[in-house]
Amino acid sequence: MRYIDTGYIDLPKLHATEEAIAKSGKATLMTWVARPATVNLGYFQSAEGEVDLDQAKRLGLSITRRPSGGGAVLFDEKQVYYSIVAGLDSGVLPKGARACFLKAADGLINALGEFGLDAKFKGKNDVVVNGKKISGNAQTNRWGAKVQHGTLLLDFDTGTAAKVLKIPVEKVVDKGIEAKDIRGMIEERVTTMKKELSRDVDREEVKIALLRGFARALDVEFTEGTLKDEEKEIRDSVIQKYESTDWVFRR
Amino acid sequence: MREAIYRAKGGIVRVSLDAGDAIKKIKITGDFFIFPEDSIERLEEALVGTSTSEGELLKVIKDFYENIDSYGIEPEDLVKAIMKAV
């Protein structure tokens, strides 16, 4: 299975690349790092409902929407991301939503295990360490393919996330947490590799662990590759959609 | 438009609703997953004209669920979210 280390990439280009790979049908794992820092909305979310748009503007954050569901997140260089794109009938990823999340979680759990961290799948689409979220995941079935992607938190800019994301009180109650403040709430729910390991973690180290982790979870061997010319053409022809205001504010 | 936020077991559902005895306009957003994704717009269209009673809403949404896959929210969650906005 092809592996592409995409390096730094902006979200519209990343989503356009996922779409191009899905359309070309070549099963691929990508690792990537989000730059510039961006608020990424789940496909079904309302931009106004989830994001403090004025605050995002003040902080110089882009706002983007991904083709997959799930919740709004802050993407930045402190995290390492993965995307697995594979034909729906390729057998690489399970077709069912939960089974696919569990498969991806296996890869992440394997990778975190290499750092001595005991991670588990939790709830709908999270991977947790010591009960706290360290990875959020999403998926979509489009273009005849499954796109499964997510993040691994090496570190997290809790302050910026708390400022820009409108986290509803309804999300806080029932979690056994007092809603004292949003930042405190995030800190009680979210952890990072840096926190768990009490050291800075190198991105390259994490990428290698992810590669091995997914190889075991998906039972495949990875060969490093690049995008084909036809994939680049598709990417460049669809990128405008993901950059457009119509797409970002569609709901 | 009246707004409501409902916390289902599998996520948050937000509803913007313009309704009298029946739904005139509705927007359903949230952090759930529905496959295929464009079915959310079709669901909203299907709900226009539906009376704002739990039974009617549940029937329309359950019928709709026959042809989609959802992950995170059930028809009952959507009904509760909508009724909260009525």
PDB file of C-alpha atoms in Angstrom, chain A residues 13-158:
ATOM      1  CA  LYS A  13      -5.184  21.239  -0.446  1.00  0.00           C
ATOM      2  CA  LEU A  14      -5.279  18.243   1.896  1.00  0.00           C
ATOM      3  CA  HIS A  15      -8.976  17.596   1.261  1.00  0.00           C
ATOM      4  CA  ALA A  16      -8.450  18.070  -2.484  1.00  0.00           C
ATOM      5  CA  THR A  17      -5.616  15.527  -2.311  1.00  0.00           C
ATOM      6  CA  GLU A  18      -7.817  13.038  -0.451  1.00  0.00           C
ATOM      7  CA  GLU A  19     -10.496  13.478  -3.103  1.00  0.00           C
ATOM      8  CA  ALA A  20      -7.963  12.973  -5.901  1.00  0.00           C
ATOM      9  CA  ILE A  21      -6.637   9.783  -4.328  1.00  0.00           C
ATOM     10  CA  ALA A  22     -10.168   8.508  -3.731  1.00  0.00           C
ATOM     11  CA  LYS A  23     -11.019   9.102  -7.377  1.00  0.00           C
ATOM     12  CA  SER A  24      -7.801   7.459  -8.612  1.00  0.00           C
ATOM     13  CA  GLY A  25      -8.588   4.461  -6.430  1.00  0.00           C
ATOM     14  CA  LYS A  26      -5.031   3.804  -5.209  1.00  0.00           C
ATOM     15  CA  ALA A  27      -5.120   2.799  -1.544  1.00  0.00           C
ATOM     16  CA  THR A  28      -2.926   5.251   0.327  1.00  0.00           C
ATOM     17  CA  LEU A  29      -1.867   6.305   3.805  1.00  0.00           C
ATOM     18  CA  MET A  30      -0.809   9.930   4.144  1.00  0.00           C
ATOM     19  CA  THR A  31       0.731  11.601   7.135  1.00  0.00           C
ATOM     20  CA  TRP A  32       0.583  15.374   7.225  1.00  0.00           C
ATOM     21  CA  VAL A  33       0.860  18.446   9.399  1.00  0.00           C
ATOM     22  CA  ALA A  34      -1.634  21.324   9.190  1.00  0.00           C
ATOM     23  CA  ARG A  35      -0.244  24.715   8.243  1.00  0.00           C
ATOM     24  CA  PRO A  36      -1.504  27.400   8.644  1.00  0.00           C
ATOM     25  CA  ALA A  37      -3.446  26.896  11.875  1.00  0.00           C
ATOM     26  CA  THR A  38      -7.054  26.323  10.920  1.00  0.00           C
ATOM     27  CA  VAL A  39     -10.440  25.704  12.445  1.00  0.00           C
ATOM     28  CA  ASN A  40     -11.833  22.635  10.714  1.00  0.00           C
ATOM     29  CA  LEU A  41     -15.582  22.086  10.818  1.00  0.00           C
ATOM     30  CA  GLY A  42     -17.275  18.731  10.559  1.00  0.00           C
ATOM     31  CA  TYR A  43     -19.300  18.401   7.359  1.00  0.00           C
ATOM     32  CA  PHE A  44     -22.666  18.706   9.120  1.00  0.00           C
ATOM     33  CA  GLN A  45     -21.785  21.579  11.408  1.00  0.00           C
ATOM     34  CA  SER A  46     -22.880  25.177  11.241  1.00  0.00           C
ATOM     35  CA  ALA A  47     -19.959  27.607  10.885  1.00  0.00           C
ATOM     36  CA  GLU A  48     -21.685  30.351  12.878  1.00  0.00           C
ATOM     37  CA  GLY A  49     -22.842  27.857  15.482  1.00  0.00           C
ATOM     38  CA  GLU A  50     -19.447  26.318  16.169  1.00  0.00           C
ATOM     39  CA  VAL A  51     -16.925  29.081  15.608  1.00  0.00           C
ATOM     40  CA  ASP A  52     -16.472  32.563  17.047  1.00  0.00           C
ATOM     41  CA  LEU A  53     -15.897  34.070  13.617  1.00  0.00           C
ATOM     42  CA  ASP A  54     -14.711  37.475  14.882  1.00  0.00           C
ATOM     43  CA  GLN A  55     -12.251  35.824  17.240  1.00  0.00           C
ATOM     44  CA  ALA A  56     -10.971  33.566  14.449  1.00  0.00           C
ATOM     45  CA  LYS A  57     -10.374  36.657  12.307  1.00  0.00           C
ATOM     46  CA  ARG A  58      -8.532  38.433  15.136  1.00  0.00           C
ATOM     47  CA  LEU A  59      -6.335  35.382  15.696  1.00  0.00           C
ATOM     48  CA  GLY A  60      -5.646  35.028  11.978  1.00  0.00           C
ATOM     49  CA  LEU A  61      -7.117  31.532  11.806  1.00  0.00           C
ATOM     50  CA  SER A  62      -8.509  30.099   8.582  1.00  0.00           C
ATOM     51  CA  ILE A  63     -11.863  28.359   8.729  1.00  0.00           C
ATOM     52  CA  THR A  64     -12.350  25.215   6.676  1.00  0.00           C
ATOM     53  CA  ARG A  65     -14.885  22.432   6.345  1.00  0.00           C
ATOM     54  CA  ARG A  66     -13.963  18.809   5.855  1.00  0.00           C
ATOM     55  CA  PRO A  67     -15.959  16.354   3.770  1.00  0.00           C
ATOM     56  CA  SER A  68     -16.425  14.095   6.826  1.00  0.00           C
ATOM     57  CA  GLY A  69     -18.689  14.482   9.846  1.00  0.00           C
ATOM     58  CA  GLY A  70     -17.747  14.949  13.489  1.00  0.00           C
ATOM     59  CA  GLY A  71     -16.919  18.024  15.520  1.00  0.00           C
ATOM     60  CA  ALA A  72     -15.045  21.276  14.999  1.00  0.00           C
ATOM     61  CA  VAL A  73     -11.359  21.153  15.854  1.00  0.00           C
ATOM     62  CA  LEU A  74      -8.350  23.408  15.875  1.00  0.00           C
ATOM     63  CA  PHE A  75      -5.655  22.113  13.532  1.00  0.00           C
ATOM     64  CA  ASP A  76      -2.075  23.295  13.879  1.00  0.00           C
ATOM     65  CA  GLU A  77       1.558  22.261  13.713  1.00  0.00           C
ATOM     66  CA  LYS A  78       1.494  20.752  17.188  1.00  0.00           C
ATOM     67  CA  GLN A  79      -0.347  17.700  15.875  1.00  0.00           C
ATOM     68  CA  VAL A  80       0.406  14.930  13.398  1.00  0.00           C
ATOM     69  CA  TYR A  81      -2.429  13.825  11.133  1.00  0.00           C
ATOM     70  CA  TYR A  82      -3.161  10.777   9.039  1.00  0.00           C
ATOM     71  CA  SER A  83      -5.503  10.097   6.139  1.00  0.00           C
ATOM     72  CA  ILE A  84      -6.260   6.625   4.861  1.00  0.00           C
ATOM     73  CA  VAL A  85      -7.970   6.579   1.479  1.00  0.00           C
ATOM     74  CA  ALA A  86      -9.059   3.269   0.011  1.00  0.00           C
ATOM     75  CA  GLY A  87     -11.713   2.003  -2.382  1.00  0.00           C
ATOM     76  CA  LEU A  88     -14.907   0.940  -0.606  1.00  0.00           C
ATOM     77  CA  ASP A  89     -14.525  -2.547  -2.065  1.00  0.00           C
ATOM     78  CA  SER A  90     -10.741  -2.766  -1.680  1.00  0.00           C
ATOM     79  CA  GLY A  91     -10.973  -4.555   1.655  1.00  0.00           C
ATOM     80  CA  VAL A  92      -8.361  -2.218   3.156  1.00  0.00           C
ATOM     81  CA  LEU A  93     -10.878  -0.574   5.500  1.00  0.00           C
ATOM     82  CA  PRO A  94     -14.139  -2.017   6.836  1.00  0.00           C
ATOM     83  CA  LYS A  95     -17.253  -0.536   5.235  1.00  0.00           C
ATOM     84  CA  GLY A  96     -19.162   0.016   8.463  1.00  0.00           C
ATOM     85  CA  ALA A  97     -18.568   3.295  10.288  1.00  0.00           C
ATOM     86  CA  ARG A  98     -17.813   1.871  13.717  1.00  0.00           C
ATOM     87  CA  ALA A  99     -15.701  -1.000  12.381  1.00  0.00           C
ATOM     88  CA  CYS A 100     -13.670   1.472  10.360  1.00  0.00           C
ATOM     89  CA  PHE A 101     -13.143   3.758  13.354  1.00  0.00           C
ATOM     90  CA  LEU A 102     -12.033   0.754  15.394  1.00  0.00           C
ATOM     91  CA  LYS A 103      -9.593  -0.308  12.666  1.00  0.00           C
ATOM     92  CA  ALA A 104      -8.027   3.140  12.512  1.00  0.00           C
ATOM     93  CA  ALA A 105      -7.960   3.282  16.297  1.00  0.00           C
ATOM     94  CA  ASP A 106      -5.990   0.016  16.292  1.00  0.00           C
ATOM     95  CA  GLY A 107      -3.305   1.714  14.226  1.00  0.00           C
ATOM     96  CA  LEU A 108      -3.208   4.697  16.574  1.00  0.00           C
ATOM     97  CA  ILE A 109      -3.197   2.471  19.651  1.00  0.00           C
ATOM     98  CA  ASN A 110      -0.277   0.497  18.181  1.00  0.00           C
ATOM     99  CA  ALA A 111       1.609   3.721  17.481  1.00  0.00           C
ATOM    100  CA  LEU A 112       0.994   5.120  20.968  1.00  0.00           C
ATOM    101  CA  GLY A 113       2.009   1.742  22.396  1.00  0.00           C
ATOM    102  CA  GLU A 114       5.458   2.246  20.873  1.00  0.00           C
ATOM    103  CA  PHE A 115       5.809   5.209  23.227  1.00  0.00           C
ATOM    104  CA  GLY A 116       4.703   3.097  26.171  1.00  0.00           C
ATOM    105  CA  LEU A 117       1.244   4.673  26.251  1.00  0.00           C
ATOM    106  CA  ASP A 118      -1.791   2.511  26.918  1.00  0.00           C
ATOM    107  CA  ALA A 119      -4.430   3.907  24.572  1.00  0.00           C
ATOM    108  CA  LYS A 120      -8.018   2.802  24.044  1.00  0.00           C
ATOM    109  CA  PHE A 121     -10.887   3.539  21.678  1.00  0.00           C
ATOM    110  CA  LYS A 122     -13.624   5.542  23.375  1.00  0.00           C
ATOM    111  CA  GLY A 123     -17.126   6.687  22.504  1.00  0.00           C
ATOM    112  CA  LYS A 124     -17.880   7.448  18.880  1.00  0.00           C
ATOM    113  CA  ASN A 125     -14.554   8.371  17.307  1.00  0.00           C
ATOM    114  CA  ASP A 126     -11.898   9.108  19.921  1.00  0.00           C
ATOM    115  CA  VAL A 127      -8.728   7.423  21.139  1.00  0.00           C
ATOM    116  CA  VAL A 128      -7.924   8.136  24.773  1.00  0.00           C
ATOM    117  CA  VAL A 129      -4.981   7.766  27.128  1.00  0.00           C
ATOM    118  CA  ASN A 130      -5.816   7.657  30.827  1.00  0.00           C
ATOM    119  CA  GLY A 131      -9.405   8.432  29.868  1.00  0.00           C
ATOM    120  CA  LYS A 132      -8.529  11.655  28.051  1.00  0.00           C
ATOM    121  CA  LYS A 133      -8.775  12.270  24.313  1.00  0.00           C
ATOM    122  CA  ILE A 134      -5.452  12.172  22.482  1.00  0.00           C
ATOM    123  CA  SER A 135      -6.830  11.546  19.002  1.00  0.00           C
ATOM    124  CA  GLY A 136     -10.017  12.541  17.187  1.00  0.00           C
ATOM    125  CA  ASN A 137     -11.105  10.785  14.023  1.00  0.00           C
ATOM    126  CA  ALA A 138     -13.585  11.180  11.188  1.00  0.00           C
ATOM    127  CA  GLN A 139     -14.580   9.387   8.017  1.00  0.00           C
ATOM    128  CA  THR A 140     -16.549   9.789   4.842  1.00  0.00           C
ATOM    129  CA  ASN A 141     -17.708   7.503   2.046  1.00  0.00           C
ATOM    130  CA  ARG A 142     -17.370   9.409  -1.185  1.00  0.00           C
ATOM    131  CA  TRP A 143     -16.125   8.927  -4.721  1.00  0.00           C
ATOM    132  CA  GLY A 144     -16.427   5.150  -4.304  1.00  0.00           C
ATOM    133  CA  ALA A 145     -13.899   5.249  -1.505  1.00  0.00           C
ATOM    134  CA  LYS A 146     -13.604   5.473   2.238  1.00  0.00           C
ATOM    135  CA  VAL A 147     -11.607   8.387   3.596  1.00  0.00           C
ATOM    136  CA  GLN A 148     -10.620   7.819   7.214  1.00  0.00           C
ATOM    137  CA  HIS A 149      -8.599  10.564   8.846  1.00  0.00           C
ATOM    138  CA  GLY A 150      -7.657  11.955  12.201  1.00  0.00           C
ATOM    139  CA  THR A 151      -5.185  13.633  14.475  1.00  0.00           C
ATOM    140  CA  LEU A 152      -2.706  12.669  17.108  1.00  0.00           C
ATOM    141  CA  LEU A 153      -2.038  15.394  19.647  1.00  0.00           C
ATOM    142  CA  LEU A 154       1.660  15.862  20.315  1.00  0.00           C
ATOM    143  CA  ASP A 155       0.792  19.114  22.044  1.00  0.00           C
ATOM    144  CA  PHE A 156      -2.330  21.248  22.027  1.00  0.00           C
ATOM    145  CA  ASP A 157      -2.986  24.966  22.002  1.00  0.00           C
ATOM    146  CA  THR A 158      -5.815  24.854  24.526  1.00  0.00           C
TER     147      THR A 158
END
